[in-house]
PDB file of C-alpha atoms and ligand atoms in Angstrom:
ATOM      1  CA  UNK A 143      -8.731 -26.598  -7.784  1.00 43.00           C
ATOM      2  CA  UNK A 144     -12.226 -26.511  -6.316  1.00 47.00           C
ATOM      3  CA  UNK A 145     -13.389 -24.691  -3.197  1.00 56.00           C
ATOM      4  CA  UNK A 146     -11.529 -21.995  -1.320  1.00 58.00           C
ATOM      5  CA  UNK A 147      -7.739 -22.313  -1.591  1.00 56.00           C
ATOM      6  CA  UNK A 148      -5.880 -23.195   1.603  1.00 57.00           C
ATOM      7  CA  UNK A 149      -3.864 -20.398   3.187  1.00 56.00           C
ATOM      8  CA  UNK A 150      -0.116 -20.978   3.051  1.00 56.00           C
ATOM      9  CA  UNK A 151       0.465 -18.949   6.203  1.00 64.00           C
ATOM     10  CA  UNK A 152      -1.710 -18.251   9.222  1.00 64.00           C
ATOM     11  CA  UNK A 153      -4.167 -15.643   8.007  1.00 75.00           C
ATOM     12  CA  UNK A 154      -3.751 -12.041   9.080  1.00 87.00           C
ATOM     13  CA  UNK A 155      -6.594 -11.170  11.419  1.00 90.00           C
ATOM     14  CA  UNK A 156      -7.846  -7.646  12.006  1.00 90.00           C
ATOM     15  CA  UNK A 157      -6.133  -5.913  14.930  1.00 83.00           C
ATOM     16  CA  UNK A 158      -8.370  -5.298  17.976  1.00 84.00           C
ATOM     17  CA  UNK A 159     -10.450  -2.181  17.297  1.00 85.00           C
ATOM     18  CA  UNK A 160      -9.392  -2.414  13.655  1.00 91.00           C
ATOM     19  CA  UNK A 161      -9.427   0.934  11.837  1.00 96.00           C
ATOM     20  CA  UNK A 162      -6.480   1.063   9.427  1.00 97.00           C
ATOM     21  CA  UNK A 163      -5.456  -1.756   7.086  1.00 98.00           C
ATOM     22  CA  UNK A 164      -1.908  -1.383   5.767  1.00 98.00           C
ATOM     23  CA  UNK A 165      -1.348  -3.629   2.759  1.00 98.00           C
ATOM     24  CA  UNK A 166       2.425  -3.964   2.713  1.00 98.00           C
ATOM     25  CA  UNK A 167       3.714  -5.008  -0.689  1.00 98.00           C
ATOM     26  CA  UNK A 168       7.469  -5.570  -1.083  1.00 98.00           C
ATOM     27  CA  UNK A 169       8.879  -8.570  -2.988  1.00 98.00           C
ATOM     28  CA  UNK A 170      12.087  -8.726  -0.924  1.00 98.00           C
ATOM     29  CA  UNK A 171      11.310  -7.281   2.464  1.00 97.00           C
ATOM     30  CA  UNK A 172      14.460  -8.833   3.965  1.00 95.00           C
ATOM     31  CA  UNK A 173      16.520  -6.582   1.673  1.00 97.00           C
ATOM     32  CA  UNK A 174      14.384  -3.466   2.184  1.00 98.00           C
ATOM     33  CA  UNK A 175      15.832  -0.482   4.052  1.00 97.00           C
ATOM     34  CA  UNK A 176      12.871   1.847   3.864  1.00 98.00           C
ATOM     35  CA  UNK A 177       9.622  -0.135   3.781  1.00 98.00           C
ATOM     36  CA  UNK A 178      10.743  -2.569   6.463  1.00 98.00           C
ATOM     37  CA  UNK A 179      11.578   0.383   8.683  1.00 98.00           C
ATOM     38  CA  UNK A 180       8.243   2.045   7.958  1.00 98.00           C
ATOM     39  CA  UNK A 181       6.344  -1.148   8.757  1.00 98.00           C
ATOM     40  CA  UNK A 182       8.320  -1.594  11.989  1.00 97.00           C
ATOM     41  CA  UNK A 183       7.313   1.927  13.000  1.00 98.00           C
ATOM     42  CA  UNK A 184       3.681   0.773  13.135  1.00 97.00           C
ATOM     43  CA  UNK A 185       4.272  -2.066  15.596  1.00 95.00           C
ATOM     44  CA  UNK A 186       2.078  -1.628  18.661  1.00 93.00           C
ATOM     45  CA  UNK A 187      -0.154   1.070  17.158  1.00 96.00           C
ATOM     46  CA  UNK A 188      -3.693   0.244  18.325  1.00 95.00           C
ATOM     47  CA  UNK A 189      -6.272  -0.286  15.602  1.00 97.00           C
ATOM     48  CA  UNK A 190      -3.680  -0.885  12.867  1.00 97.00           C
ATOM     49  CA  UNK A 191      -3.455  -4.158  10.933  1.00 97.00           C
ATOM     50  CA  UNK A 192      -0.319  -4.621   8.833  1.00 97.00           C
ATOM     51  CA  UNK A 193      -0.834  -7.315   6.199  1.00 97.00           C
ATOM     52  CA  UNK A 194       2.273  -8.457   4.302  1.00 97.00           C
ATOM     53  CA  UNK A 195       0.969  -9.482   0.886  1.00 97.00           C
ATOM     54  CA  UNK A 196       4.123 -11.229  -0.416  1.00 97.00           C
ATOM     55  CA  UNK A 197       4.282 -13.242   2.772  1.00 96.00           C
ATOM     56  CA  UNK A 198       0.609 -14.223   2.548  1.00 95.00           C
ATOM     57  CA  UNK A 199       0.462 -14.950  -1.188  1.00 96.00           C
ATOM     58  CA  UNK A 200       3.998 -15.675  -2.477  1.00 95.00           C
ATOM     59  CA  UNK A 201       2.583 -17.651  -5.414  1.00 96.00           C
ATOM     60  CA  UNK A 202       0.257 -14.764  -6.437  1.00 97.00           C
ATOM     61  CA  UNK A 203      -2.788 -16.960  -5.783  1.00 96.00           C
ATOM     62  CA  UNK A 204      -4.490 -14.269  -3.719  1.00 97.00           C
ATOM     63  CA  UNK A 205      -7.258 -15.484  -1.408  1.00 96.00           C
ATOM     64  CA  UNK A 206     -10.066 -13.183  -2.416  1.00 97.00           C
ATOM     65  CA  UNK A 207     -12.464 -13.993   0.449  1.00 96.00           C
ATOM     66  CA  UNK A 208      -9.716 -13.441   3.026  1.00 96.00           C
ATOM     67  CA  UNK A 209      -8.732 -10.077   1.546  1.00 97.00           C
ATOM     68  CA  UNK A 210     -12.335  -8.918   1.219  1.00 97.00           C
ATOM     69  CA  UNK A 211     -13.009  -9.835   4.862  1.00 96.00           C
ATOM     70  CA  UNK A 212      -9.973  -7.786   5.922  1.00 97.00           C
ATOM     71  CA  UNK A 213     -11.200  -4.823   3.885  1.00 98.00           C
ATOM     72  CA  UNK A 214     -14.675  -5.181   5.407  1.00 97.00           C
ATOM     73  CA  UNK A 215     -13.206  -4.899   8.898  1.00 96.00           C
ATOM     74  CA  UNK A 216     -11.368  -1.575   8.352  1.00 97.00           C
ATOM     75  CA  UNK A 217     -12.400   1.995   7.519  1.00 97.00           C
ATOM     76  CA  UNK A 218      -9.056   3.125   6.078  1.00 98.00           C
ATOM     77  CA  UNK A 219      -6.838   1.321   3.587  1.00 98.00           C
ATOM     78  CA  UNK A 220      -3.178   2.090   2.846  1.00 98.00           C
ATOM     79  CA  UNK A 221      -1.136   0.583   0.000  1.00 98.00           C
ATOM     80  CA  UNK A 222       2.447   0.635   1.293  1.00 98.00           C
ATOM     81  CA  UNK A 223       5.182  -0.228  -1.214  1.00 98.00           C
ATOM     82  CA  UNK A 224       8.307   0.913  -3.004  1.00 98.00           C
ATOM     83  CA  UNK A 225       7.632   2.754  -6.263  1.00 98.00           C
ATOM     84  CA  UNK A 226       8.511   0.318  -9.075  1.00 98.00           C
ATOM     85  CA  UNK A 227       8.410   1.531 -12.675  1.00 98.00           C
ATOM     86  CA  UNK A 228       6.141   4.412 -11.712  1.00 98.00           C
ATOM     87  CA  UNK A 229       3.737   2.005 -10.079  1.00 98.00           C
ATOM     88  CA  UNK A 230       3.605  -0.796  -7.501  1.00 98.00           C
ATOM     89  CA  UNK A 231       5.268  -4.224  -7.262  1.00 98.00           C
ATOM     90  CA  UNK A 232       3.397  -6.788  -9.362  1.00 98.00           C
ATOM     91  CA  UNK A 233       1.521  -8.502  -6.532  1.00 98.00           C
ATOM     92  CA  UNK A 234      -0.452  -5.349  -5.759  1.00 98.00           C
ATOM     93  CA  UNK A 235      -1.723  -5.299  -9.335  1.00 98.00           C
ATOM     94  CA  UNK A 236      -2.707  -8.958  -9.007  1.00 98.00           C
ATOM     95  CA  UNK A 237      -4.434  -8.142  -5.708  1.00 98.00           C
ATOM     96  CA  UNK A 238      -6.416  -5.327  -7.364  1.00 98.00           C
ATOM     97  CA  UNK A 239      -7.353  -7.533 -10.311  1.00 98.00           C
ATOM     98  CA  UNK A 240      -8.667 -10.315  -8.103  1.00 98.00           C
ATOM     99  CA  UNK A 241     -10.000  -8.668  -4.941  1.00 98.00           C
ATOM    100  CA  UNK A 242     -11.909  -5.670  -6.316  1.00 98.00           C
ATOM    101  CA  UNK A 243     -14.631  -7.736  -7.909  1.00 98.00           C
ATOM    102  CA  UNK A 244     -17.539  -6.329  -9.881  1.00 98.00           C
ATOM    103  CA  UNK A 245     -20.684  -6.459  -7.761  1.00 98.00           C
ATOM    104  CA  UNK A 246     -18.558  -6.231  -4.603  1.00 98.00           C
ATOM    105  CA  UNK A 247     -16.213  -3.261  -5.043  1.00 98.00           C
ATOM    106  CA  UNK A 248     -17.916  -1.493  -7.939  1.00 98.00           C
ATOM    107  CA  UNK A 249     -20.745  -1.807 -10.446  1.00 97.00           C
ATOM    108  CA  UNK A 250     -24.286  -2.935  -9.683  1.00 97.00           C
ATOM    109  CA  UNK A 251     -24.485  -3.863  -5.996  1.00 96.00           C
ATOM    110  CA  UNK A 252     -20.785  -3.188  -5.537  1.00 98.00           C
ATOM    111  CA  UNK A 253     -20.840  -1.044  -2.424  1.00 98.00           C
ATOM    112  CA  UNK A 254     -18.484  -2.881  -0.029  1.00 98.00           C
ATOM    113  CA  UNK A 255     -15.814  -0.176  -0.051  1.00 98.00           C
ATOM    114  CA  UNK A 256     -18.069   2.860  -0.174  1.00 98.00           C
ATOM    115  CA  UNK A 257     -17.183   5.492   2.419  1.00 98.00           C
ATOM    116  CA  UNK A 258     -13.759   4.037   3.244  1.00 98.00           C
ATOM    117  CA  UNK A 259     -10.572   5.950   2.484  1.00 98.00           C
ATOM    118  CA  UNK A 260      -7.613   4.854   0.391  1.00 98.00           C
ATOM    119  CA  UNK A 261      -4.110   6.218   0.194  1.00 98.00           C
ATOM    120  CA  UNK A 262      -0.622   5.150  -0.832  1.00 98.00           C
ATOM    121  CA  UNK A 263       2.506   5.149   1.289  1.00 98.00           C
ATOM    122  CA  UNK A 264       5.407   4.867  -1.102  1.00 98.00           C
ATOM    123  CA  UNK A 265       9.158   5.208  -1.251  1.00 98.00           C
ATOM    124  CA  UNK A 266      10.891   6.437  -4.387  1.00 98.00           C
ATOM    125  CA  UNK A 267      14.509   6.210  -5.442  1.00 98.00           C
ATOM    126  CA  UNK A 268      14.006   9.499  -7.263  1.00 98.00           C
ATOM    127  CA  UNK A 269      14.302  12.808  -5.451  1.00 98.00           C
ATOM    128  CA  UNK A 270      11.297  15.070  -4.888  1.00 97.00           C
ATOM    129  CA  UNK A 271      12.606  17.574  -7.455  1.00 97.00           C
ATOM    130  CA  UNK A 272      12.612  14.815 -10.084  1.00 98.00           C
ATOM    131  CA  UNK A 273       8.849  14.354  -9.665  1.00 98.00           C
ATOM    132  CA  UNK A 274       7.843  17.713 -11.131  1.00 97.00           C
ATOM    133  CA  UNK A 275       6.597  18.591 -14.629  1.00 96.00           C
ATOM    134  CA  UNK A 276      10.047  20.060 -15.414  1.00 97.00           C
ATOM    135  CA  UNK A 277      11.914  17.357 -13.486  1.00 97.00           C
ATOM    136  CA  UNK A 278      13.651  14.157 -14.560  1.00 97.00           C
ATOM    137  CA  UNK A 279      10.430  12.083 -14.428  1.00 97.00           C
ATOM    138  CA  UNK A 280       8.216  14.786 -16.018  1.00 97.00           C
ATOM    139  CA  UNK A 281       5.218  14.117 -13.779  1.00 98.00           C
ATOM    140  CA  UNK A 282       4.213  14.686 -10.192  1.00 97.00           C
ATOM    141  CA  UNK A 283       3.631  11.658  -7.987  1.00 97.00           C
ATOM    142  CA  UNK A 284      -0.053  12.553  -7.700  1.00 96.00           C
ATOM    143  CA  UNK A 285      -0.268  12.318 -11.487  1.00 97.00           C
ATOM    144  CA  UNK A 286       1.561   9.003 -11.571  1.00 98.00           C
ATOM    145  CA  UNK A 287      -0.701   7.604  -8.855  1.00 98.00           C
ATOM    146  CA  UNK A 288      -3.805   8.343 -10.937  1.00 98.00           C
ATOM    147  CA  UNK A 289      -4.610   4.626 -11.459  1.00 98.00           C
ATOM    148  CA  UNK A 290      -4.892   4.262  -7.675  1.00 98.00           C
ATOM    149  CA  UNK A 291      -6.805   7.467  -6.989  1.00 98.00           C
ATOM    150  CA  UNK A 292      -9.190   6.711  -9.836  1.00 98.00           C
ATOM    151  CA  UNK A 293      -9.702   3.172  -8.559  1.00 98.00           C
ATOM    152  CA  UNK A 294     -10.584   4.630  -5.169  1.00 98.00           C
ATOM    153  CA  UNK A 295     -13.171   6.920  -6.715  1.00 98.00           C
ATOM    154  CA  UNK A 296     -14.704   4.156  -8.814  1.00 98.00           C
ATOM    155  CA  UNK A 297     -15.202   2.156  -5.624  1.00 98.00           C
ATOM    156  CA  UNK A 298     -16.745   5.103  -3.763  1.00 98.00           C
ATOM    157  CA  UNK A 299     -13.677   5.546  -1.560  1.00 98.00           C
ATOM    158  CA  UNK A 300     -12.169   8.885  -0.589  1.00 98.00           C
ATOM    159  CA  UNK A 301      -8.591   9.275  -1.874  1.00 98.00           C
ATOM    160  CA  UNK A 302      -6.228  10.844   0.631  1.00 98.00           C
ATOM    161  CA  UNK A 303      -2.948  12.654   0.036  1.00 97.00           C
ATOM    162  CA  UNK A 304      -0.241   9.979  -0.253  1.00 98.00           C
ATOM    163  CA  UNK A 305       2.632   9.570   2.192  1.00 98.00           C
ATOM    164  CA  UNK A 306       5.952   9.679   0.334  1.00 98.00           C
ATOM    165  CA  UNK A 307       9.599   9.068   1.182  1.00 98.00           C
ATOM    166  CA  UNK A 308      11.759  10.426  -1.627  1.00 98.00           C
ATOM    167  CA  UNK A 309      15.382   9.864  -2.549  1.00 98.00           C
ATOM    168  CA  UNK A 310      15.757   6.504  -0.807  1.00 98.00           C
ATOM    169  CA  UNK A 311      19.222   5.831  -2.257  1.00 96.00           C
ATOM    170  CA  UNK A 312      20.610   8.823  -0.367  1.00 96.00           C
ATOM    171  CA  UNK A 313      18.582   8.428   2.795  1.00 97.00           C
ATOM    172  CA  UNK A 314      20.818   8.177   5.863  1.00 97.00           C
ATOM    173  CA  UNK A 315      19.907   6.874   9.337  1.00 97.00           C
ATOM    174  CA  UNK A 316      18.558  10.262  10.436  1.00 98.00           C
ATOM    175  CA  UNK A 317      16.401  10.430   7.304  1.00 98.00           C
ATOM    176  CA  UNK A 318      15.076   6.926   7.908  1.00 98.00           C
ATOM    177  CA  UNK A 319      14.237   7.804  11.486  1.00 98.00           C
ATOM    178  CA  UNK A 320      12.454  10.978  10.429  1.00 98.00           C
ATOM    179  CA  UNK A 321      10.427   9.105   7.794  1.00 98.00           C
ATOM    180  CA  UNK A 322       9.474   6.348  10.254  1.00 98.00           C
ATOM    181  CA  UNK A 323       8.308   8.906  12.828  1.00 98.00           C
ATOM    182  CA  UNK A 324       6.319  10.836  10.237  1.00 98.00           C
ATOM    183  CA  UNK A 325       4.680   7.617   9.019  1.00 98.00           C
ATOM    184  CA  UNK A 326       3.735   6.443  12.505  1.00 98.00           C
ATOM    185  CA  UNK A 327       2.183   9.859  13.234  1.00 98.00           C
ATOM    186  CA  UNK A 328       0.251   9.842   9.959  1.00 98.00           C
ATOM    187  CA  UNK A 329      -1.162   6.344  10.538  1.00 98.00           C
ATOM    188  CA  UNK A 330      -1.968   7.113  14.198  1.00 97.00           C
ATOM    189  CA  UNK A 331      -3.946  10.179  13.081  1.00 97.00           C
ATOM    190  CA  UNK A 332      -5.807   8.033  10.542  1.00 97.00           C
ATOM    191  CA  UNK A 333      -6.885   5.616  13.298  1.00 96.00           C
ATOM    192  CA  UNK A 334      -8.793   8.451  14.975  1.00 93.00           C
ATOM    193  CA  UNK A 335     -10.558   9.611  11.819  1.00 91.00           C
ATOM    194  CA  UNK A 336     -14.202   8.683  11.359  1.00 87.00           C
TER     195      UNK A 336
HETATM  196  C1  FMN B 690      12.227  -2.960 -10.114  1.00 95.95           C
HETATM  197  C2  FMN B 690      12.463  -1.583  -9.557  1.00 95.95           C
HETATM  198  C3  FMN B 690      11.825  -0.509 -10.139  1.00 95.95           C
HETATM  199  C4  FMN B 690      12.006   0.777  -9.612  1.00 95.95           C
HETATM  200  N1  FMN B 690      11.329   1.830 -10.191  1.00 95.95           N
HETATM  201  C5  FMN B 690      11.463   3.072  -9.657  1.00 95.95           C
HETATM  202  C6  FMN B 690      10.728   4.157 -10.210  1.00 95.95           C
HETATM  203  O1  FMN B 690       9.957   4.033 -11.161  1.00 95.95           O
HETATM  204  N2  FMN B 690      10.887   5.382  -9.643  1.00 95.95           N
HETATM  205  C7  FMN B 690      11.722   5.584  -8.568  1.00 95.95           C
HETATM  206  O2  FMN B 690      11.799   6.732  -8.090  1.00 95.95           O
HETATM  207  N3  FMN B 690      12.407   4.559  -8.012  1.00 95.95           N
HETATM  208  C8  FMN B 690      12.297   3.306  -8.529  1.00 95.95           C
HETATM  209  N4  FMN B 690      12.973   2.252  -7.963  1.00 95.95           N
HETATM  210  C9  FMN B 690      13.715   2.467  -6.703  1.00 95.95           C
HETATM  211  C10 FMN B 690      12.868   2.013  -5.506  1.00 95.95           C
HETATM  212  O3  FMN B 690      11.672   2.765  -5.425  1.00 95.95           O
HETATM  213  C11 FMN B 690      13.640   2.152  -4.194  1.00 95.95           C
HETATM  214  O4  FMN B 690      14.767   1.311  -4.287  1.00 95.95           O
HETATM  215  C12 FMN B 690      12.769   1.750  -3.018  1.00 95.95           C
HETATM  216  O5  FMN B 690      11.765   2.704  -2.827  1.00 95.95           O
HETATM  217  C13 FMN B 690      13.581   1.629  -1.737  1.00 95.95           C
HETATM  218  O6  FMN B 690      12.747   1.068  -0.738  1.00 95.95           O
HETATM  219  P1  FMN B 690      13.144  -0.265   0.052  1.00 95.95           P
HETATM  220  O7  FMN B 690      14.421   0.035   0.796  1.00 95.95           O
HETATM  221  O8  FMN B 690      12.002  -0.540   0.966  1.00 95.95           O
HETATM  222  O9  FMN B 690      13.346  -1.351  -0.975  1.00 95.95           O
HETATM  223  C14 FMN B 690      12.847   0.979  -8.485  1.00 95.95           C
HETATM  224  C15 FMN B 690      13.494  -0.135  -7.922  1.00 95.95           C
HETATM  225  C16 FMN B 690      13.323  -1.395  -8.441  1.00 95.95           C
HETATM  226  C17 FMN B 690      14.036  -2.570  -7.818  1.00 95.95           C
END
């Protein structure tokens, strides 16, 4: 295929006064309890653009120029997804591989992301106690998120403490509500950060 690929869906445009770009990455959002609820909690927040990656690029043919333009327009970037095999759903890896180009995101002349912040907002089936050196998963989440925090640093971005919802299998309605409120407050605070 030559030239820029056509978008399958209407492109996500930056929200008015765009500050925070939430890259939502869930392969089956219609079946999600947690991430769908978290994303819904952001509806109406000024300055926040929620971009559903599986909806935009279901065939994994990520439109690099579109994604780079979205990144350009925001100061803060959030990867929101369920924790899958101690990492992210596959499309986020594809997004990283394609969008963070040498000479744009890193390397000689690669300064596009410098000064922005990056964080993860993730949900885990495992309980908080399981993500400890002595716990079931043997590592803390911060340790397991090292590929993301290190990517941020390579691109000159500031890595922020991740937002985490633990123990999703046992989360009841009150827990979901609490998590959604906490997430909305965290993202709203990010909007106001320089
Ligand atoms: C393919 C797959 C891999 C998963 N890997 C992990 C994992 O490594 N650690 C963990 O705590 N939970 C894991 N889980 C559980 C999910 O993180 C959990 O179901 C999800 O966070 C719930 O969010 P949702 O309701 O938005 O789907 C996995 C689930 C699936 C389907």
